[in-house]
Coordinates of N, CA and C in Angstrom, one line a residue:
M1 N -8.4 -12.6 17.8 CA -7.8 -13.6 16.9 C -6.4 -13.8 17.4
P2 N -5.9 -15.1 17.5 CA -4.6 -15.4 17.9 C -3.5 -14.8 17.0
L3 N -2.4 -14.3 17.6 CA -1.4 -13.7 16.8 C -0.4 -14.7 16.4
I4 N 0.3 -14.5 15.2 CA 1.4 -15.4 14.8 C 2.5 -15.2 15.8
D5 N 3.2 -16.3 16.1 CA 4.3 -16.3 17.1 C 5.6 -15.7 16.4
L6 N 5.7 -14.3 16.5 CA 6.8 -13.6 16.0 C 7.4 -12.7 17.0
T7 N 8.7 -12.6 17.1 CA 9.4 -11.6 17.9 C 9.2 -10.2 17.2
P8 N 9.4 -9.1 17.9 CA 9.3 -7.8 17.2 C 10.2 -7.7 16.0
D9 N 11.5 -8.2 16.1 CA 12.4 -8.2 15.0 C 11.9 -9.0 13.9
E10 N 11.4 -10.2 14.2 CA 10.9 -11.1 13.1 C 9.7 -10.4 12.4
L11 N 8.8 -9.8 13.1 CA 7.7 -9.1 12.5 C 8.2 -8.0 11.6
L12 N 9.2 -7.2 12.0 CA 9.7 -6.1 11.2 C 10.4 -6.7 9.9
K13 N 11.1 -7.8 10.1 CA 11.8 -8.4 8.9 C 11.0 -9.1 7.9
T14 N 9.8 -9.6 8.3 CA 9.0 -10.4 7.5 C 7.7 -9.8 7.0
T15 N 7.5 -8.6 7.3 CA 6.3 -7.9 6.8 C 6.6 -7.4 5.4
R16 N 6.2 -8.2 4.4 CA 6.6 -8.0 3.0 C 5.5 -7.4 2.2
S17 N 5.8 -6.9 1.0 CA 4.8 -6.5 0.0 C 4.3 -7.8 -0.6
V18 N 3.0 -8.2 -0.2 CA 2.5 -9.5 -0.6 C 1.5 -9.3 -1.7
R19 N 1.6 -10.0 -2.8 CA 0.7 -9.9 -3.9 C 0.2 -11.3 -4.3
K20 N 1.1 -12.2 -4.8 CA 0.8 -13.5 -5.3 C 0.3 -14.4 -4.2
R21 N 0.7 -14.2 -3.0 CA 0.3 -15.1 -1.9 C -0.8 -14.6 -1.1
L22 N -1.6 -13.7 -1.6 CA -2.8 -13.2 -1.0 C -3.9 -14.3 -1.3
D23 N -4.6 -14.7 -0.2 CA -5.7 -15.7 -0.4 C -7.0 -14.9 -0.9
L24 N -7.3 -15.2 -2.1 CA -8.5 -14.5 -2.7 C -9.8 -15.1 -2.3
T25 N -9.8 -16.3 -1.6 CA -11.0 -17.0 -1.3 C -11.5 -16.9 0.1
K26 N -10.6 -16.4 1.0 CA -10.9 -16.4 2.4 C -11.3 -15.0 2.9
P27 N -12.6 -14.9 3.4 CA -13.0 -13.5 3.8 C -12.2 -13.0 5.0
V28 N -12.1 -11.7 5.0 CA -11.4 -11.0 6.1 C -12.5 -10.3 7.0
P29 N -12.7 -10.8 8.2 CA -13.8 -10.2 9.0 C -13.5 -8.7 9.3
M30 N -14.5 -7.9 9.2 CA -14.4 -6.4 9.4 C -13.9 -6.2 10.8
A31 N -14.2 -7.0 11.8 CA -13.7 -6.8 13.1 C -12.2 -6.9 13.2
I32 N -11.6 -7.7 12.4 CA -10.1 -7.9 12.3 C -9.5 -6.6 11.7
I33 N -10.1 -6.1 10.6 CA -9.7 -4.9 10.0 C -9.7 -3.7 11.0
E34 N -10.8 -3.7 11.7 CA -11.0 -2.6 12.7 C -9.9 -2.7 13.8
E35 N -9.6 -3.9 14.2 CA -8.6 -4.2 15.2 C -7.2 -3.6 14.7
C36 N -6.9 -3.9 13.4 CA -5.7 -3.4 12.9 C -5.7 -1.9 12.7
M37 N -6.9 -1.3 12.4 CA -7.0 0.1 12.3 C -6.8 0.8 13.6
D38 N -7.3 0.2 14.7 CA -7.1 0.8 16.0 C -5.6 0.9 16.3
L39 N -4.8 -0.1 15.9 CA -3.4 0.0 16.1 C -2.8 1.0 15.1
A40 N -3.3 1.1 13.9 CA -2.8 2.1 13.0 C -2.9 3.5 13.6
L41 N -4.0 3.8 14.3 CA -4.3 5.1 14.8 C -3.3 5.5 16.0
Q42 N -2.6 4.5 16.5 CA -1.6 4.8 17.5 C -0.3 5.2 17.0
A43 N -0.1 5.3 15.7 CA 1.1 5.8 15.1 C 1.5 7.2 15.5
P44 N 2.8 7.5 15.5 CA 3.2 8.9 15.8 C 2.6 9.8 14.7
T45 N 2.3 11.1 15.1 CA 1.7 12.0 14.2 C 2.6 13.2 14.0
S46 N 2.4 13.9 12.9 CA 3.2 15.1 12.6 C 2.5 16.4 13.2
T47 N 3.0 17.5 12.8 CA 2.4 18.8 13.2 C 0.9 18.9 12.9
Y48 N 0.6 18.3 11.8 CA -0.8 18.3 11.3 C -1.7 17.3 12.0
G49 N -1.1 16.5 12.9 CA -1.9 15.6 13.7 C -2.6 14.6 12.9
E50 N -3.9 14.3 13.3 CA -4.6 13.2 12.7 C -5.3 13.7 11.5
N51 N -4.5 14.1 10.5 CA -5.1 14.6 9.2 C -5.4 13.4 8.3
W52 N -5.6 12.3 8.8 CA -5.8 11.1 8.0 C -7.3 10.6 8.0
R53 N -7.6 9.9 6.9 CA -8.9 9.2 6.8 C -8.6 7.9 6.1
F54 N -9.3 6.8 6.4 CA -9.1 5.5 5.8 C -10.3 5.0 5.2
M55 N -10.4 4.8 3.9 CA -11.5 4.3 3.2 C -11.3 2.8 3.0
V56 N -12.2 2.0 3.6 CA -12.1 0.5 3.5 C -13.2 0.1 2.5
V57 N -12.9 -0.7 1.5 CA -13.8 -1.1 0.5 C -13.9 -2.7 0.5
T58 N -15.1 -3.2 0.7 CA -15.4 -4.6 0.7 C -16.5 -4.9 -0.3
D59 N -17.3 -3.9 -0.8 CA -18.4 -4.1 -1.7 C -17.9 -4.7 -3.0
P60 N -18.4 -5.8 -3.5 CA -17.9 -6.4 -4.7 C -18.0 -5.6 -5.9
D61 N -19.1 -4.9 -6.1 CA -19.3 -4.0 -7.3 C -18.4 -2.9 -7.3
K62 N -18.1 -2.3 -6.1 CA -17.2 -1.2 -6.0 C -15.7 -1.6 -6.3
K63 N -15.4 -2.8 -5.8 CA -14.1 -3.3 -6.0 C -13.9 -3.6 -7.5
R64 N -14.9 -4.1 -8.2 CA -14.8 -4.3 -9.6 C -14.6 -3.0 -10.4
A65 N -15.3 -2.0 -10.0 CA -15.2 -0.7 -10.6 C -13.9 -0.1 -10.4
I66 N -13.3 -0.2 -9.2 CA -12.0 0.3 -8.9 C -11.0 -0.5 -9.7
A67 N -11.1 -1.8 -9.8 CA -10.1 -2.6 -10.4 C -10.0 -2.2 -11.9
K68 N -11.0 -1.7 -12.5 CA -10.9 -1.3 -13.9 C -9.9 -0.1 -14.0
W69 N -10.0 0.8 -13.1 CA -9.1 2.0 -13.1 C -7.7 1.6 -12.7
Y70 N -7.6 0.7 -11.8 CA -6.3 0.2 -11.4 C -5.6 -0.5 -12.6
K71 N -6.3 -1.2 -13.4 CA -5.7 -1.9 -14.5 C -5.3 -0.8 -15.5
K72 N -6.0 0.3 -15.7 CA -5.6 1.3 -16.6 C -4.3 1.9 -16.0
G73 N -4.2 2.1 -14.7 CA -3.0 2.7 -14.1 C -1.8 1.7 -14.3
H74 N -2.1 0.4 -14.2 CA -1.1 -0.6 -14.5 C -0.6 -0.6 -15.9
E75 N -1.5 -0.4 -16.8 CA -1.0 -0.3 -18.2 C -0.1 0.9 -18.4
L76 N -0.4 2.1 -17.8 CA 0.5 3.2 -17.9 C 1.8 2.9 -17.3
F77 N 1.8 2.2 -16.1 CA 3.0 1.9 -15.5 C 3.9 1.0 -16.4
I78 N 3.4 0.1 -17.0 CA 4.2 -0.8 -17.9 C 4.7 0.0 -19.1
I79 N 4.0 0.9 -19.6 CA 4.5 1.7 -20.7 C 5.6 2.5 -20.3
R80 N 5.5 3.2 -19.1 CA 6.6 4.1 -18.6 C 7.8 3.3 -18.3
K81 N 7.6 2.1 -17.7 CA 8.7 1.3 -17.3 C 9.5 0.8 -18.5
D82 N 8.8 0.4 -19.6 CA 9.5 -0.1 -20.8 C 10.2 1.1 -21.5
L83 N 9.6 2.3 -21.4 CA 10.3 3.4 -22.1 C 11.5 3.9 -21.3
L84 N 11.5 3.8 -20.0 CA 12.6 4.3 -19.2 C 13.7 3.3 -19.0
Q85 N 13.3 2.0 -18.8 CA 14.2 1.0 -18.4 C 14.5 -0.1 -19.5
G86 N 13.5 -0.2 -20.5 CA 13.6 -1.3 -21.4 C 13.1 -2.6 -20.8
E87 N 13.1 -3.6 -21.5 CA 12.5 -4.9 -21.1 C 13.7 -5.8 -20.7
S88 N 13.7 -6.3 -19.5 CA 14.7 -7.2 -19.0 C 14.5 -8.6 -19.7
K89 N 15.5 -9.2 -20.2 CA 15.4 -10.5 -20.8 C 15.5 -11.7 -19.8
D90 N 16.0 -11.4 -18.7 CA 16.3 -12.4 -17.7 C 15.0 -12.7 -16.9
V91 N 14.3 -13.8 -17.2 CA 13.0 -14.0 -16.5 C 13.1 -14.3 -15.1
S92 N 14.3 -14.7 -14.6 CA 14.5 -15.0 -13.2 C 15.1 -13.8 -12.4
S93 N 15.3 -12.7 -13.1 CA 15.8 -11.5 -12.4 C 14.8 -11.0 -11.3
P94 N 15.4 -10.4 -10.2 CA 14.5 -9.9 -9.2 C 13.5 -8.9 -9.8
E95 N 13.9 -8.1 -10.7 CA 13.0 -7.1 -11.4 C 11.8 -7.8 -12.0
N96 N 12.1 -8.9 -12.8 CA 11.0 -9.6 -13.4 C 10.1 -10.3 -12.5
R97 N 10.7 -10.9 -11.4 CA 9.8 -11.5 -10.4 C 8.9 -10.5 -9.8
V98 N 9.4 -9.3 -9.4 CA 8.5 -8.3 -8.9 C 7.4 -7.9 -9.9
L99 N 7.8 -7.8 -11.2 CA 6.9 -7.3 -12.2 C 5.8 -8.4 -12.4
R100 N 6.1 -9.7 -12.3 CA 5.1 -10.7 -12.4 C 4.1 -10.6 -11.3
S101 N 4.6 -10.3 -10.1 CA 3.8 -10.1 -8.9 C 2.9 -8.9 -9.1
I102 N 3.4 -7.8 -9.6 CA 2.6 -6.6 -9.9 C 1.5 -6.9 -10.9
N103 N 1.9 -7.6 -11.9 CA 0.9 -8.0 -13.0 C -0.2 -8.8 -12.3
Y104 N 0.1 -9.8 -11.5 CA -0.8 -10.6 -10.9 C -1.8 -9.8 -10.0
L105 N -1.3 -8.9 -9.3 CA -2.2 -8.1 -8.5 C -3.2 -7.3 -9.3
A106 N -2.7 -6.7 -10.4 CA -3.6 -5.9 -11.3 C -4.7 -6.8 -11.9
E107 N -4.3 -8.1 -12.2 CA -5.3 -9.0 -12.8 C -6.4 -9.5 -11.8
N108 N -6.0 -9.4 -10.5 CA -6.9 -10.0 -9.5 C -7.4 -9.0 -8.5
L109 N -7.2 -7.8 -8.7 CA -7.5 -6.8 -7.6 C -9.0 -6.9 -7.2
Q110 N -9.9 -7.2 -8.1 CA -11.3 -7.2 -7.8 C -11.7 -8.3 -6.9
D111 N -10.8 -9.3 -6.8 CA -11.1 -10.5 -5.9 C -10.4 -10.4 -4.6
I112 N -9.7 -9.3 -4.3 CA -9.1 -9.2 -3.0 C -10.2 -8.9 -2.0
P113 N -10.2 -9.6 -0.8 CA -11.3 -9.4 0.1 C -11.6 -8.0 0.6
A114 N -10.5 -7.2 0.8 CA -10.7 -5.8 1.2 C -9.6 -4.9 0.6
L115 N -10.0 -3.7 0.3 CA -9.0 -2.7 -0.1 C -9.1 -1.5 0.9
M116 N -8.0 -0.9 1.2 CA -8.0 0.3 2.0 C -7.2 1.4 1.3
I117 N -7.9 2.5 1.2 CA -7.3 3.7 0.6 C -7.0 4.7 1.7
P118 N -5.7 4.9 2.1 CA -5.4 5.9 3.1 C -5.5 7.3 2.4
C119 N -6.0 8.3 3.1 CA -6.2 9.6 2.5 C -5.7 10.7 3.5
I120 N -5.4 11.8 3.0 CA -5.0 13.0 3.8 C -6.0 14.1 3.5
L121 N -6.5 14.7 4.6 CA -7.4 15.9 4.4 C -6.6 17.0 3.8
G122 N -7.1 17.6 2.7 CA -6.4 18.7 2.0 C -5.8 18.1 0.7
R123 N -5.4 19.0 -0.1 CA -4.8 18.7 -1.4 C -3.3 19.0 -1.4
L124 N -2.5 18.1 -1.9 CA -1.1 18.2 -2.0 C -0.6 18.7 -3.4
D125 N -1.5 18.9 -4.3 CA -1.2 19.3 -5.7 C -1.7 20.7 -6.0
S126 N -2.2 21.4 -5.0 CA -2.6 22.8 -5.3 C -1.4 23.7 -5.5
E127 N -1.6 24.8 -6.2 CA -0.5 25.6 -6.7 C 0.4 26.1 -5.5
D128 N -0.2 26.4 -4.4 CA 0.6 27.0 -3.3 C 1.4 26.0 -2.5
V129 N 1.1 24.7 -2.7 CA 1.9 23.7 -1.9 C 2.6 22.6 -2.7
A130 N 2.3 22.6 -4.0 CA 2.8 21.5 -4.9 C 4.4 21.4 -4.8
Y131 N 5.0 22.6 -4.7 CA 6.5 22.6 -4.7 C 7.1 22.9 -3.3
N132 N 6.3 22.8 -2.3 CA 6.7 23.1 -0.9 C 7.1 21.7 -0.3
V133 N 8.4 21.4 -0.3 CA 8.8 20.1 0.1 C 8.5 19.9 1.6
Q134 N 8.8 20.9 2.4 CA 8.5 20.8 3.8 C 7.1 20.5 4.1
Y135 N 6.2 21.2 3.5 CA 4.7 21.0 3.7 C 4.3 19.6 3.3
Q136 N 4.8 19.1 2.2 CA 4.4 17.8 1.7 C 4.9 16.7 2.7
A137 N 6.2 16.9 3.0 CA 6.8 15.9 3.9 C 6.1 15.8 5.3
T138 N 5.7 17.0 5.8 CA 4.9 17.0 7.0 C 3.6 16.4 6.9
M139 N 2.9 16.7 5.8 CA 1.6 16.1 5.6 C 1.6 14.5 5.5
Y140 N 2.7 14.0 4.9 CA 2.8 12.5 4.8 C 3.3 11.9 6.1
A141 N 3.8 12.7 7.0 CA 4.5 12.2 8.2 C 3.5 11.5 9.2
S142 N 2.2 11.7 9.1 CA 1.3 11.0 9.9 C 0.7 9.7 9.2
I143 N 0.4 9.9 8.0 CA -0.3 8.8 7.3 C 0.6 7.6 7.0
I144 N 1.9 7.9 6.7 CA 2.8 6.7 6.3 C 3.0 5.9 7.6
P145 N 3.4 6.4 8.7 CA 3.5 5.6 9.9 C 2.3 4.8 10.3
A146 N 1.1 5.5 10.1 CA -0.2 4.8 10.4 C -0.4 3.6 9.5
V147 N -0.1 3.8 8.2 CA -0.3 2.6 7.3 C 0.7 1.5 7.6
W148 N 1.9 1.9 8.0 CA 2.9 0.9 8.4 C 2.5 0.1 9.6
N149 N 1.9 0.9 10.6 CA 1.3 0.2 11.8 C 0.3 -0.8 11.4
F150 N -0.6 -0.4 10.4 CA -1.7 -1.3 10.0 C -1.1 -2.5 9.3
M151 N 0.0 -2.4 8.5 CA 0.6 -3.5 7.8 C 1.2 -4.5 8.8
L152 N 1.9 -3.9 9.8 CA 2.5 -4.8 10.9 C 1.4 -5.5 11.6
A153 N 0.3 -4.8 12.0 CA -0.8 -5.5 12.7 C -1.4 -6.6 11.9
A154 N -1.6 -6.3 10.6 CA -2.2 -7.3 9.7 C -1.3 -8.5 9.6
R155 N 0.0 -8.3 9.4 CA 1.0 -9.4 9.3 C 0.9 -10.3 10.6
A156 N 0.8 -9.6 11.8 CA 0.8 -10.4 13.0 C -0.5 -11.2 13.1
R157 N -1.5 -10.9 12.3 CA -2.7 -11.7 12.4 C -2.9 -12.6 11.1
G158 N -1.8 -12.9 10.5 CA -1.8 -13.8 9.3 C -2.3 -13.2 8.0
M159 N -2.2 -11.9 7.9 CA -2.7 -11.3 6.7 C -1.5 -10.6 5.9
G160 N -1.7 -10.4 4.7 CA -0.7 -9.7 3.8 C -1.3 -8.4 3.3
T161 N -0.4 -7.5 3.0 CA -0.7 -6.2 2.5 C 0.3 -5.8 1.5
C162 N 0.1 -4.7 0.8 CA 1.1 -4.2 -0.2 C 0.7 -2.7 -0.4
W163 N 1.7 -1.8 -0.4 CA 1.5 -0.4 -0.7 C 1.5 -0.3 -2.2
T164 N 0.4 0.1 -2.8 CA 0.3 0.3 -4.3 C -0.2 1.8 -4.5
T165 N 0.2 2.3 -5.7 CA -0.2 3.6 -6.1 C -0.7 3.7 -7.5
L166 N -0.9 2.5 -8.2 CA -1.2 2.6 -9.6 C -2.6 3.2 -10.0
H167 N -3.5 3.3 -9.0 CA -4.8 3.9 -9.3 C -4.7 5.4 -9.3
L168 N -3.6 6.0 -8.8 CA -3.6 7.5 -8.5 C -3.7 8.3 -9.8
P169 N -3.2 7.9 -11.0 CA -3.5 8.7 -12.1 C -5.0 8.9 -12.4
F170 N -5.8 8.0 -11.8 CA -7.3 8.1 -11.9 C -7.9 8.3 -10.5
E171 N -7.3 9.1 -9.7 CA -7.8 9.4 -8.4 C -9.2 9.9 -8.4
Q172 N -9.5 10.8 -9.4 CA -10.8 11.4 -9.4 C -11.9 10.4 -9.7
E173 N -11.6 9.5 -10.7 CA -12.6 8.5 -11.1 C -12.8 7.5 -9.9
V174 N -11.7 7.1 -9.2 CA -11.9 6.2 -8.1 C -12.6 6.9 -6.9
G175 N -12.3 8.2 -6.8 CA -13.0 9.0 -5.8 C -14.5 9.1 -6.0
S176 N -14.9 9.2 -7.3 CA -16.3 9.2 -7.6 C -17.0 7.9 -7.3
I177 N -16.4 6.8 -7.5 CA -17.0 5.5 -7.1 C -17.3 5.5 -5.6
L178 N -16.4 6.0 -4.8 CA -16.4 5.9 -3.4 C -17.0 7.2 -2.7
E179 N -17.4 8.2 -3.5 CA -17.9 9.5 -3.0 C -16.9 10.2 -2.1
I180 N -15.6 10.1 -2.5 CA -14.5 10.8 -1.8 C -14.5 12.2 -2.4
P181 N -14.6 13.3 -1.6 CA -14.5 14.6 -2.2 C -13.1 15.0 -2.6
V182 N -12.8 14.7 -3.9 CA -11.4 14.8 -4.3 C -10.9 16.3 -4.3
E183 N -11.7 17.3 -4.2 CA -11.3 18.6 -4.1 C -10.7 18.9 -2.7
E184 N -11.1 18.1 -1.7 CA -10.7 18.4 -0.3 C -9.8 17.3 0.3
V185 N -9.7 16.1 -0.4 CA -9.0 15.0 0.2 C -8.1 14.4 -0.9
T186 N -6.8 14.0 -0.4 CA -5.8 13.4 -1.3 C -5.7 11.9 -1.0
Q187 N -5.9 11.1 -2.0 CA -5.7 9.7 -1.8 C -4.2 9.5 -2.0
I188 N -3.6 8.6 -1.2 CA -2.1 8.5 -1.3 C -1.7 7.1 -1.7
A189 N -2.6 6.1 -1.6 CA -2.2 4.7 -1.9 C -3.5 3.9 -1.9
M190 N -3.3 2.6 -2.3 CA -4.3 1.6 -2.1 C -3.7 0.3 -1.6
I191 N -4.2 -0.2 -0.5 CA -3.6 -1.3 0.2 C -4.6 -2.5 0.1
P192 N -4.2 -3.6 -0.6 CA -5.0 -4.8 -0.6 C -4.8 -5.5 0.7
I193 N -5.9 -6.1 1.2 CA -5.9 -6.8 2.5 C -6.4 -8.2 2.3
A194 N -5.7 -9.2 2.7 CA -6.1 -10.6 2.6 C -5.3 -11.5 3.5
Y195 N -5.9 -12.6 3.9 CA -5.0 -13.6 4.5 C -4.0 -14.1 3.5
T196 N -2.9 -14.6 4.0 CA -1.8 -15.1 3.2 C -1.9 -16.6 3.0
L197 N -1.4 -17.1 1.9 CA -1.3 -18.5 1.7 C 0.0 -19.0 2.4
G198 N -0.2 -19.4 3.6 CA 1.0 -19.7 4.4 C 1.4 -18.5 5.2
T199 N 2.0 -18.7 6.3 CA 2.4 -17.5 7.1 C 3.9 -17.3 7.2
K200 N 4.7 -18.2 6.6 CA 6.2 -18.1 6.7 C 6.7 -17.2 5.6
F201 N 7.3 -16.1 6.0 CA 8.0 -15.2 5.1 C 9.4 -14.9 5.5
K202 N 10.3 -14.7 4.6 CA 11.7 -14.5 4.9 C 12.0 -13.0 4.8
A203 N 13.1 -12.7 5.5 CA 13.7 -11.4 5.3 C 14.1 -11.2 3.9
A204 N 14.0 -10.0 3.4 CA 14.4 -9.7 2.0 C 15.9 -9.5 1.9
A205 N 16.4 -9.8 0.7 CA 17.8 -9.5 0.3 C 17.9 -8.0 0.1
R206 N 18.7 -7.4 0.9 CA 18.9 -5.9 0.7 C 20.4 -5.6 0.6
R207 N 20.7 -4.4 0.1 CA 22.1 -4.0 0.0 C 22.7 -4.0 1.4
P208 N 24.0 -4.2 1.5 CA 24.6 -4.2 2.8 C 24.6 -2.8 3.4
L209 N 24.5 -2.7 4.7 CA 24.3 -1.4 5.4 C 25.4 -0.4 5.0
H210 N 26.6 -0.8 4.8 CA 27.7 0.2 4.5 C 27.5 0.9 3.2
E211 N 26.6 0.3 2.3 CA 26.4 1.0 1.0 C 25.3 2.1 1.1
V212 N 24.5 2.0 2.2 CA 23.4 2.9 2.2 C 23.4 3.9 3.4
M213 N 24.2 3.6 4.4 CA 24.2 4.4 5.6 C 25.5 5.3 5.6
R214 N 25.3 6.6 6.0 CA 26.4 7.5 6.1 C 26.4 8.0 7.5
L215 N 27.6 8.3 8.0 CA 27.8 8.8 9.4 C 28.6 10.1 9.3
N216 N 27.9 11.1 9.7 CA 28.5 12.5 9.8 C 28.8 13.2 8.5
N217 N 29.2 12.5 7.5 CA 29.4 13.0 6.1 C 28.9 12.1 5.1
W218 N 28.4 12.7 3.9 CA 27.9 11.9 2.8 C 29.0 11.1 2.2

C-alpha cells in the first residue's frame, strides 16, 4: 500500500490519538495489519525480550461482546473522573473536547474495523511483583515501543489508532471472550484500528520544553 508523504519528523508529530475521525465503514485488510505488525516487532526490546503477544480482533460478534465490557469500563471512568476532578462547565475546553472523543469511541467501539490487544506473557499483579517497580518497568519496556511502532506504521498507511485501557477492569471477562489465559497473560491496552477520515493531522499543543525538561538537576 502507498505510504502517506510524511517526513520522519512529520510522522512523529502527527501520529495522534484518533477516535472521532476513525472511518467505521472502510474495512482494514488483514495484510495491512500484518504489515504494521511486522514493523512493530522490530521495536527495541528489554531484558525479557519478546515477551509480547498481540491479539487482533475482527470478528463482529466478538467485537460487540468486547464493546459491552468497554462501555462498563467507560462508565467507571466517568464516575471516577467526576469524583476526582468535578465536571468542567467550559464545553470548549481541551478536557471536554477529549472527553467527547472518549465518549464517542465508547459508543462506537463495536463498529471499529479491527481491535488489537497487546499482551505481556506473565502477570504483573501477582503478590511477588505487584510492588516491584523495576520488574514492571522492564516488562513494559518491550511492549510499549512495539505498540508505538505499530501506531507509526498505521499512520504512515492512512490509519488511525489510540491507546485505550478502559476495558482493563474487566480483563478477565474480555479474556474469556478471546480465550486469553488470564492467569498467564497480562492485557495492557486495547488499540482501535481504522482508516482515518482525511489524512491531515496537526502537531498537538504541548507545554513548552522548558517547563518539562530538566538538565542535571530537578
